Tab-separated table of C-alpha atoms and ligand atoms in Angstrom:
chain	number	residue	atom	x	y	z
A	10	MET	CA	0.000	0.000	0.000
A	11	SER	CA	1.300	3.456	-0.866
A	12	ILE	CA	0.932	6.396	1.477
A	13	LEU	CA	-0.026	9.691	-0.184
A	14	VAL	CA	0.583	12.809	1.901
A	15	PHE	CA	-1.087	16.173	1.242
A	16	PRO	CA	0.570	18.968	3.274
A	17	LYS	CA	-0.669	22.558	3.422
A	18	GLU	CA	0.830	24.796	0.728
A	19	ALA	CA	4.257	26.254	1.471
A	20	LEU	CA	3.383	29.606	-0.121
A	21	GLU	CA	0.958	31.601	2.012
A	22	THR	CA	-0.563	33.432	-0.963
A	23	GLU	CA	-1.385	30.143	-2.742
A	24	LYS	CA	-5.126	29.621	-2.361
A	25	ARG	CA	-5.321	26.439	-4.442
A	26	ILE	CA	-5.035	22.980	-2.902
A	27	ALA	CA	-4.149	19.577	-4.343
A	28	LEU	CA	-6.948	17.467	-2.875
A	29	LEU	CA	-10.706	17.597	-2.422
A	30	PRO	CA	-12.710	14.973	-0.500
A	31	VAL	CA	-13.990	13.403	-3.735
A	32	ASN	CA	-10.394	12.593	-4.718
A	33	VAL	CA	-9.777	10.884	-1.359
A	34	LYS	CA	-12.476	8.352	-2.233
A	35	THR	CA	-10.748	7.510	-5.528
A	36	TYR	CA	-7.333	7.158	-3.901
A	37	CYS	CA	-8.814	4.882	-1.218
A	38	ARG	CA	-10.508	2.761	-3.905
A	39	LEU	CA	-7.098	2.330	-5.533
A	40	GLY	CA	-5.807	1.027	-2.195
A	41	ALA	CA	-3.810	4.061	-1.038
A	42	LYS	CA	-3.649	5.511	2.456
A	43	VAL	CA	-4.307	9.261	2.361
A	44	LEU	CA	-2.840	11.596	4.999
A	45	VAL	CA	-4.088	15.205	4.990
A	46	GLU	CA	-2.623	18.078	6.997
A	47	SER	CA	-5.214	19.629	9.297
A	48	GLY	CA	-6.647	22.817	7.768
A	49	LEU	CA	-5.660	21.956	4.163
A	50	GLY	CA	-9.132	22.781	2.820
A	51	LEU	CA	-9.989	25.688	5.109
A	52	THR	CA	-9.369	28.424	2.504
A	53	LEU	CA	-12.009	26.721	0.326
A	54	GLY	CA	-14.414	26.015	3.175
A	55	VAL	CA	-13.601	22.291	3.246
A	56	ALA	CA	-13.410	21.025	6.840
A	57	ASP	CA	-11.033	18.284	8.065
A	58	GLU	CA	-14.091	16.127	8.845
A	59	GLU	CA	-15.043	16.005	5.159
A	60	TYR	CA	-11.680	14.457	4.298
A	61	VAL	CA	-12.087	11.993	7.199
A	62	GLU	CA	-15.586	11.034	6.024
A	63	ALA	CA	-14.136	10.338	2.580
A	64	GLY	CA	-11.529	7.977	4.092
A	65	ALA	CA	-8.449	10.129	4.861
A	66	GLU	CA	-6.510	10.524	8.099
A	67	ILE	CA	-5.726	14.013	9.404
A	68	PHE	CA	-2.317	14.925	10.818
A	69	THR	CA	-1.154	18.006	12.685
A	70	ASP	CA	2.500	17.053	13.128
A	71	ARG	CA	4.229	17.164	9.747
A	72	GLU	CA	7.363	15.248	10.682
A	73	PRO	CA	5.916	11.771	11.372
A	74	ALA	CA	3.470	12.122	8.461
A	75	LEU	CA	6.156	12.992	5.920
A	76	ALA	CA	8.413	10.263	7.304
A	77	GLN	CA	5.898	7.685	5.977
A	78	ALA	CA	5.255	9.332	2.599
A	79	ASP	CA	5.605	7.368	-0.621
A	80	ALA	CA	4.404	10.479	-2.406
A	81	VAL	CA	3.826	14.087	-1.333
A	82	LEU	CA	1.327	15.949	-3.503
A	83	SER	CA	0.892	19.713	-3.574
A	84	VAL	CA	0.266	22.655	-5.899
A	85	ARG	CA	3.657	24.332	-5.389
A	86	SER	CA	6.751	22.301	-4.679
A	87	ILE	CA	7.160	21.664	-0.938
A	88	ALA	CA	10.026	23.371	0.894
A	89	PHE	CA	13.215	21.332	0.756
A	90	GLU	CA	13.299	21.099	4.583
A	91	ASP	CA	9.991	19.205	4.368
A	92	PHE	CA	11.156	17.065	1.480
A	93	ASP	CA	14.194	16.154	3.564
A	94	LEU	CA	11.866	14.628	6.181
A	95	CYS	CA	10.518	12.112	3.620
A	96	PRO	CA	11.998	8.645	3.017
A	97	LYS	CA	14.670	8.426	0.301
A	98	HIS	CA	12.363	6.582	-2.124
A	99	SER	CA	9.601	9.197	-1.865
A	100	LEU	CA	8.214	11.182	-4.757
A	101	SER	CA	7.084	14.802	-4.843
A	102	VAL	CA	4.411	15.792	-7.373
A	103	SER	CA	3.775	19.508	-7.889
A	104	PHE	CA	4.372	22.520	-10.114
A	105	PHE	CA	8.119	22.151	-9.571
A	106	ASP	CA	9.134	25.110	-11.774
A	107	PRO	CA	12.287	23.251	-12.885
A	108	PHE	CA	13.530	25.931	-15.299
A	109	ASN	CA	13.609	28.653	-12.639
A	110	ARG	CA	14.079	26.940	-9.256
A	111	THR	CA	17.532	25.585	-10.008
A	112	GLU	CA	18.767	25.659	-6.390
A	113	HIS	CA	15.757	23.635	-5.258
A	114	LEU	CA	16.345	21.242	-8.133
A	115	LYS	CA	19.972	20.703	-7.028
A	116	GLN	CA	18.905	20.037	-3.432
A	117	VAL	CA	16.291	17.484	-4.464
A	118	LEU	CA	18.755	15.847	-6.834
A	119	ASN	CA	21.462	15.566	-4.163
A	120	SER	CA	18.958	14.168	-1.681
A	121	GLN	CA	18.309	11.174	-4.032
A	122	ARG	CA	14.549	11.760	-3.931
A	123	SER	CA	12.252	11.802	-6.946
A	124	ALA	CA	10.205	14.680	-8.304
A	125	ILE	CA	7.529	15.001	-10.968
A	126	SER	CA	6.912	18.418	-12.462
A	127	MET	CA	3.308	18.973	-13.521
A	128	GLU	CA	4.518	21.619	-16.023
A	129	MET	CA	6.272	18.854	-17.957
A	130	ILE	CA	3.273	16.539	-18.558
A	131	PRO	CA	3.274	15.964	-22.331
A	132	ARG	CA	0.599	17.662	-24.467
A	133	THR	CA	-0.786	14.398	-25.935
A	134	SER	CA	-4.325	12.971	-26.105
A	135	ARG	CA	-3.430	10.340	-23.482
A	136	CYS	CA	-2.310	13.044	-21.061
A	137	GLN	CA	-5.178	15.517	-21.448
A	138	LYS	CA	-6.691	14.498	-18.097
A	139	MET	CA	-3.346	15.109	-16.355
A	140	ASP	CA	-2.541	18.369	-18.138
A	141	ALA	CA	-2.463	20.819	-15.235
A	142	LEU	CA	-0.709	23.482	-17.282
A	143	SER	CA	-3.779	23.637	-19.539
A	144	SER	CA	-6.392	23.437	-16.791
A	145	GLN	CA	-4.780	26.320	-14.896
A	146	ALA	CA	-3.985	28.365	-18.020
A	147	SER	CA	-7.580	28.159	-19.136
A	148	LEU	CA	-8.774	29.594	-15.800
A	149	ALA	CA	-6.018	32.213	-15.995
A	150	GLY	CA	-7.419	33.377	-19.336
A	151	TYR	CA	-10.841	33.838	-17.770
A	152	VAL	CA	-9.477	35.640	-14.685
A	153	MET	CA	-7.374	38.062	-16.747
A	154	VAL	CA	-10.496	39.371	-18.496
A	155	LEU	CA	-12.224	39.879	-15.135
A	156	LYS	CA	-9.168	41.695	-13.747
A	157	ALA	CA	-9.057	43.977	-16.787
A	158	MET	CA	-12.790	44.615	-16.631
A	159	ASN	CA	-12.506	45.651	-12.962
A	160	GLN	CA	-9.828	48.212	-13.805
A	161	LEU	CA	-11.554	49.646	-16.887
A	162	ASN	CA	-13.736	52.739	-16.559
A	163	LYS	CA	-16.200	51.624	-19.256
A	164	THR	CA	-18.473	48.688	-20.006
A	165	LEU	CA	-17.485	45.705	-22.150
A	166	PRO	CA	-20.708	45.167	-24.128
A	167	MET	CA	-22.430	47.638	-26.409
A	168	MET	CA	-25.416	49.258	-24.672
A	169	MET	CA	-28.178	51.128	-26.518
A	170	THR	CA	-30.041	53.250	-24.000
A	171	PRO	CA	-32.244	56.384	-24.127
A	172	ALA	CA	-29.268	58.160	-22.589
A	173	GLY	CA	-27.087	57.259	-25.542
A	174	THR	CA	-25.285	54.329	-27.139
A	175	LEU	CA	-22.189	52.888	-25.490
A	176	LYS	CA	-19.725	51.290	-27.868
A	177	PRO	CA	-18.333	47.830	-27.021
A	178	ALA	CA	-14.864	47.831	-25.467
A	179	LYS	CA	-12.022	46.887	-27.803
A	180	ILE	CA	-9.850	44.063	-26.501
A	181	PHE	CA	-6.617	42.907	-28.120
A	182	VAL	CA	-5.304	39.494	-27.004
A	183	ILE	CA	-1.693	38.726	-27.921
A	184	GLY	CA	-0.869	35.025	-27.713
A	185	ALA	CA	-3.723	32.638	-28.439
A	186	GLY	CA	-2.671	29.410	-26.717
A	187	VAL	CA	-4.797	27.841	-23.989
A	188	ALA	CA	-4.980	31.008	-21.822
A	189	GLY	CA	-5.375	33.393	-24.757
A	190	LEU	CA	-8.231	31.402	-26.313
A	191	GLN	CA	-10.081	31.333	-22.987
A	192	ALA	CA	-9.532	35.087	-22.611
A	193	ILE	CA	-10.944	35.610	-26.121
A	194	ALA	CA	-13.975	33.403	-25.400
A	195	THR	CA	-14.636	35.196	-22.087
A	196	ALA	CA	-14.284	38.668	-23.613
A	197	LYS	CA	-16.645	37.685	-26.461
A	198	ARG	CA	-19.195	36.367	-23.948
A	199	MET	CA	-18.990	39.737	-22.191
A	200	GLY	CA	-19.843	41.455	-25.469
A	201	ALA	CA	-16.468	43.052	-26.227
A	202	SER	CA	-15.061	43.491	-29.698
A	203	VAL	CA	-12.020	41.192	-29.786
A	204	LEU	CA	-8.915	41.083	-31.950
A	205	ALA	CA	-6.143	38.521	-31.421
A	206	TYR	CA	-2.685	37.652	-32.671
A	207	ASP	CA	-0.350	34.664	-32.341
A	208	THR	CA	2.851	33.781	-34.167
A	209	ARG	CA	1.445	30.303	-34.881
A	210	ALA	CA	-0.647	30.940	-37.988
A	211	GLU	CA	-2.735	27.775	-37.434
A	212	VAL	CA	-4.373	29.517	-34.469
A	213	ALA	CA	-6.204	32.012	-36.739
A	214	GLU	CA	-9.028	29.560	-37.390
A	215	GLN	CA	-9.526	28.858	-33.654
A	216	VAL	CA	-9.643	32.598	-32.928
A	217	GLN	CA	-12.185	33.193	-35.694
A	218	SER	CA	-14.329	30.258	-34.548
A	219	LEU	CA	-14.750	32.130	-31.231
A	220	GLY	CA	-16.110	35.129	-33.103
A	221	ALA	CA	-12.965	37.261	-32.777
A	222	LYS	CA	-10.832	38.790	-35.526
A	223	PHE	CA	-7.259	37.623	-36.177
A	224	LEU	CA	-4.555	40.173	-36.936
A	225	LYS	CA	-2.477	39.032	-39.898
A	226	ILE	CA	1.247	39.870	-39.740
A	227	ASP	CA	3.659	38.535	-42.314
A	228	LEU	CA	6.703	37.455	-40.303
A	229	GLY	CA	7.990	34.932	-42.828
A	230	GLU	CA	8.626	31.435	-41.461
A	231	THR	CA	7.783	30.813	-37.777
A	232	LYS	CA	8.489	27.476	-36.112
A	233	SER	CA	6.883	25.391	-33.388
A	234	SER	CA	8.032	22.262	-31.515
A	235	ASP	CA	6.449	18.793	-31.908
A	236	GLN	CA	4.454	19.574	-28.715
A	237	GLY	CA	3.001	22.649	-30.449
A	238	TYR	CA	5.063	25.215	-28.503
A	239	ALA	CA	6.088	28.365	-30.390
A	240	SER	CA	9.800	28.903	-31.056
A	241	ALA	CA	11.471	32.259	-30.399
A	242	LEU	CA	11.319	34.813	-33.217
A	243	THR	CA	14.415	36.378	-34.730
A	244	GLU	CA	15.153	39.983	-33.758
A	245	GLU	CA	13.961	41.130	-37.157
A	246	GLN	CA	10.667	39.238	-36.764
A	247	MET	CA	10.221	40.652	-33.248
A	248	SER	CA	10.524	44.211	-34.491
A	249	LEU	CA	8.168	43.477	-37.422
A	250	GLN	CA	5.603	42.134	-34.949
A	251	GLN	CA	5.971	45.073	-32.569
A	252	LYS	CA	5.488	47.560	-35.417
A	253	ALA	CA	2.472	45.779	-36.873
A	254	GLN	CA	0.753	45.621	-33.474
A	255	GLU	CA	1.371	49.226	-32.504
A	256	GLU	CA	-1.770	50.710	-34.004
A	257	CYS	CA	-4.034	47.976	-32.614
A	258	ILE	CA	-2.560	48.431	-29.131
A	259	ALA	CA	-3.039	52.214	-29.263
A	260	ASP	CA	-6.646	51.705	-30.372
A	261	SER	CA	-7.542	49.151	-27.641
A	262	ASP	CA	-9.270	49.682	-24.320
A	263	ILE	CA	-7.766	46.464	-22.984
A	264	VAL	CA	-4.686	44.540	-24.098
A	265	ILE	CA	-4.089	41.071	-22.661
A	266	THR	CA	-0.703	39.468	-23.324
A	267	THR	CA	-0.268	35.709	-22.868
A	268	ALA	CA	2.784	34.929	-25.015
A	269	GLN	CA	5.133	32.286	-23.641
A	270	LEU	CA	8.123	30.371	-24.979
A	271	PHE	CA	8.399	26.986	-23.273
A	272	GLY	CA	11.430	26.860	-20.944
A	273	ARG	CA	12.582	30.356	-21.947
A	274	LYS	CA	11.980	33.945	-20.910
A	275	PRO	CA	8.692	35.211	-22.417
A	276	PRO	CA	9.060	37.537	-25.417
A	277	LEU	CA	8.834	41.318	-24.933
A	278	LEU	CA	5.768	42.417	-26.893
A	279	ILE	CA	4.986	45.943	-25.711
A	280	THR	CA	7.617	48.597	-25.026
A	281	ASN	CA	7.026	51.726	-22.930
A	282	ASP	CA	6.996	53.859	-26.105
A	283	VAL	CA	4.000	51.911	-27.401
A	284	LEU	CA	2.250	52.039	-24.004
A	285	LYS	CA	2.475	55.821	-24.148
A	286	LYS	CA	0.332	55.764	-27.292
A	287	MET	CA	-2.616	54.155	-25.436
A	288	ARG	CA	-5.514	56.264	-24.184
A	289	PRO	CA	-5.431	57.107	-20.446
A	290	GLY	CA	-7.884	54.808	-18.672
A	291	SER	CA	-6.899	51.813	-20.817
A	292	VAL	CA	-5.788	48.574	-19.190
A	293	VAL	CA	-2.995	46.123	-19.985
A	294	VAL	CA	-2.833	42.675	-18.360
A	295	ASP	CA	0.521	40.921	-18.583
A	296	MET	CA	0.149	37.205	-17.899
A	297	ALA	CA	3.924	36.769	-18.011
A	298	ALA	CA	4.747	39.574	-15.522
A	299	GLU	CA	6.104	37.138	-12.920
A	300	ASP	CA	8.454	35.459	-15.397
A	301	GLY	CA	10.020	38.540	-16.963
A	302	GLY	CA	7.025	40.047	-18.723
A	303	ASN	CA	5.548	40.594	-22.181
A	304	VAL	CA	5.131	44.257	-21.256
A	305	GLU	CA	8.150	46.413	-20.437
A	306	ALA	CA	6.483	48.387	-17.643
A	307	SER	CA	4.683	45.549	-15.852
A	308	VAL	CA	5.694	44.769	-12.268
A	309	ALA	CA	5.461	41.201	-10.953
A	310	GLY	CA	2.711	40.797	-8.377
A	311	GLU	CA	1.360	44.337	-8.756
A	312	THR	CA	-1.103	46.568	-10.561
A	313	ILE	CA	0.559	49.860	-11.417
A	314	ASP	CA	-0.341	53.139	-13.078
A	315	PHE	CA	1.776	54.030	-16.103
A	316	ASN	CA	0.885	57.395	-17.675
A	317	GLY	CA	-2.762	56.869	-16.719
A	318	ILE	CA	-2.817	53.284	-18.013
A	319	LYS	CA	-3.383	50.465	-15.536
A	320	ILE	CA	-0.895	47.633	-15.937
A	321	VAL	CA	-1.902	44.428	-14.180
A	322	GLY	CA	0.898	41.988	-13.398
A	323	THR	CA	-0.539	40.364	-10.279
A	324	GLY	CA	0.083	36.777	-11.481
A	325	ASN	CA	-1.043	33.473	-9.931
A	326	TRP	CA	-4.228	34.017	-11.932
A	327	ALA	CA	-5.907	30.638	-11.472
A	328	SER	CA	-5.634	31.017	-7.690
A	329	GLU	CA	-8.272	33.798	-7.955
A	330	VAL	CA	-10.866	31.133	-8.736
A	331	SER	CA	-9.318	28.764	-6.218
A	332	LEU	CA	-12.219	26.353	-5.833
A	333	ASP	CA	-12.472	25.512	-9.530
A	334	ALA	CA	-8.704	25.662	-9.954
A	335	SER	CA	-8.240	23.236	-7.053
A	336	GLN	CA	-10.895	20.896	-8.403
A	337	MET	CA	-9.235	20.807	-11.814
A	338	TYR	CA	-5.696	20.485	-10.432
A	339	ALA	CA	-6.692	17.772	-7.930
A	340	ASN	CA	-8.336	15.846	-10.791
A	341	ASN	CA	-5.192	16.245	-12.925
A	342	LEU	CA	-3.125	14.779	-10.058
A	343	GLN	CA	-5.616	11.981	-9.532
A	344	ALA	CA	-5.440	11.052	-13.224
A	345	LEU	CA	-1.638	10.942	-13.060
A	346	ILE	CA	-1.517	8.844	-9.872
A	347	SER	CA	-4.163	6.444	-11.263
A	348	ASP	CA	-2.091	6.119	-14.448
A	349	MET	CA	1.026	5.262	-12.405
A	350	TRP	CA	-0.811	2.863	-10.104
A	351	ASP	CA	0.165	-0.820	-9.948
A	352	GLU	CA	-3.176	-2.596	-9.432
A	353	GLU	CA	-1.603	-5.832	-8.219
A	354	ARG	CA	0.669	-4.315	-5.593
A	355	LYS	CA	-1.903	-1.595	-4.829
A	356	ALA	CA	1.007	0.812	-4.922
A	357	LEU	CA	2.519	3.668	-6.846
A	358	HIS	CA	4.965	2.524	-9.509
A	359	ILE	CA	7.553	4.854	-11.036
A	360	ASP	CA	8.139	3.461	-14.521
A	361	ASP	CA	10.715	5.845	-15.928
A	362	SER	CA	10.428	4.276	-19.390
A	363	ASP	CA	6.776	5.323	-19.670
A	364	GLU	CA	5.987	8.165	-22.111
A	365	VAL	CA	4.426	10.360	-19.389
A	366	LEU	CA	7.217	9.977	-16.856
A	367	ARG	CA	9.957	10.269	-19.486
A	368	SER	CA	8.632	13.771	-19.911
A	369	ALA	CA	7.473	14.743	-16.396
A	370	LEU	CA	9.901	12.958	-14.049
A	371	ILE	CA	12.717	15.372	-13.218
A	372	THR	CA	14.871	13.580	-10.642
A	373	HIS	CA	14.900	9.878	-9.797
A	374	LYS	CA	17.289	7.850	-7.622
A	375	GLY	CA	19.787	10.700	-7.447
A	376	GLU	CA	19.821	11.336	-11.191
A	377	LEU	CA	18.559	14.201	-13.275
A	378	VAL	CA	16.525	12.047	-15.649
A	379	ASN	CA	14.656	14.660	-17.676
A	380	ALA	CA	16.384	15.267	-21.013
A	381	ILE	CA	15.151	18.864	-21.460
A	382	ILE	CA	15.969	19.969	-17.904
A	383	LYS	CA	19.293	18.113	-18.053
A	384	ALA	CA	20.296	20.011	-21.194
A	385	THR	CA	19.259	23.363	-19.645
A	386	HIS	CA	21.015	22.540	-16.362
A	387	GLU	CA	24.237	21.497	-18.135
A	388	LYS	CA	24.208	24.676	-20.224
A	389	GLU	CA	23.863	26.770	-17.037
A	390	THR	CA	26.620	24.976	-15.122
A	391	ALA	CA	29.045	24.870	-18.115
B	28	NAD	P1	2.289	28.751	-24.283
B	28	NAD	O1	1.770	29.050	-22.921
B	28	NAD	O2	3.633	28.166	-24.422
B	28	NAD	O3	2.283	30.120	-25.142
B	28	NAD	C1	1.099	30.891	-25.254
B	28	NAD	C2	0.937	31.356	-26.667
B	28	NAD	O4	1.888	32.374	-26.940
B	28	NAD	C3	1.162	30.281	-27.722
B	28	NAD	O5	-0.001	30.145	-28.488
B	28	NAD	C4	2.343	30.808	-28.535
B	28	NAD	O6	2.250	30.485	-29.903
B	28	NAD	C5	2.199	32.291	-28.312
B	28	NAD	N1	3.376	33.117	-28.606
B	28	NAD	C6	4.689	32.867	-28.409
B	28	NAD	N2	5.448	33.919	-28.834
B	28	NAD	C7	4.576	34.856	-29.290
B	28	NAD	C8	4.725	36.151	-29.823
B	28	NAD	N3	5.924	36.710	-30.010
B	28	NAD	N4	3.615	36.824	-30.192
B	28	NAD	C9	2.378	36.300	-30.043
B	28	NAD	N5	2.178	35.073	-29.526
B	28	NAD	C10	3.258	34.355	-29.147
B	28	NAD	O7	1.250	27.883	-25.095
B	28	NAD	P2	0.123	26.888	-24.575
B	28	NAD	O8	-1.110	27.620	-24.356
B	28	NAD	O9	0.695	26.106	-23.444
B	28	NAD	O10	-0.041	25.973	-25.843
B	28	NAD	C11	1.116	25.401	-26.454
B	28	NAD	C12	0.730	24.402	-27.502
B	28	NAD	O11	0.251	23.213	-26.881
B	28	NAD	C13	-0.367	24.856	-28.451
B	28	NAD	O12	-0.026	24.398	-29.734
B	28	NAD	C14	-1.566	24.142	-27.945
B	28	NAD	O13	-2.537	23.944	-28.943
B	28	NAD	C15	-0.959	22.849	-27.528
B	28	NAD	N6	-1.753	22.105	-26.547
B	28	NAD	C16	-2.061	20.816	-26.824
B	28	NAD	C17	-2.773	20.085	-25.906
B	28	NAD	C18	-3.113	18.647	-26.181
B	28	NAD	O14	-3.048	18.228	-27.307
B	28	NAD	N7	-3.419	17.874	-25.181
B	28	NAD	C19	-3.192	20.655	-24.722
B	28	NAD	C20	-2.853	21.984	-24.472
B	28	NAD	C21	-2.120	22.703	-25.389
């Protein structure tokens, strides 16, 4: 029997959790023992008793609980001091942030313990149920529209009233991946007039099917990886894109940027010179603010005023709708654990030759086993 431990989140501002009572039932059916830290669900109004009713045990003292863990499951990676309390064979499953948290990665590696990074789950049909990056990005797209709407001093839909006609707000979404498409769909539902752009030309059809317009920019050849991730543009292409977008940005009430480059710093899309062309009262939401930013002026974790324009860079977007985000994330984890489960032994089995773990397992038995992270790590330490 494997013991699955769910500690409270290490980061105080993290409102999402990795387990709801309904998931406990599934884990128990698999044959796992589920240990839950007292108060785990409190931020979502889930009492300890509900986990107990579903079959879990509650602990208040972390040390003895972690000492029995075969796996520790959380939203953010647990603090290394906690990981160090776990047995050597134990596995941590979380958003590990392996490209940025290199010190943490080294500690986990040296400690011989294993870690799965939910960011690295492959984007394949088999893995859709485990794809936490998508589930959280989709909610982020929705939240970014709400954040922008709350900062804007006008309405999103058109309103025809005896007191006059209000024009619909103009929203420009740059980057139409999972988050961008959800932002477009949300903004359309709110009645805004929406324009979008992405360097992957194949996205145009998806944007149009949501009722939005797609901005065409001829950048020449753009590449994407076999997982569908966009490759970085050349400097010449970047400046072509920035020029072509300028007018649309200046004409928008809201600009939402969601452009990412997998494993790299996000591209800079909007410089301060372009921001200065926007009307005072306009709003820019930078999804990438915490990772370096798509917008030059954005500040990680904050909403600032730049020449009368509100720039939202608060980040941790999905956490704003923490109940739904937790439900989706906990289900993603459950799908992964069920996939790894050995029915005969009623235990977790780390098969590092499996397609999912080849991609998502970062460290195992003291080795850095992930090819992409290994290459990045070696480049950094060279
Ligand atoms: P992402 O978060 O890596 O990037 C967001 C978007 O930014 C992408 O659409 C990308 O093309 C775009 N972008 C990058 N540079 C840009 C620039 N300079 N200007 C404008 N846009 C720029 O992407 P994502 O949302 O994680 O999606 C990545 C890929 O994975 C997509 O092809 C998506 O369809 C695919 N996907 C597949 C599955 C599945 O099959 N299970 C699930 C989810 C996503």
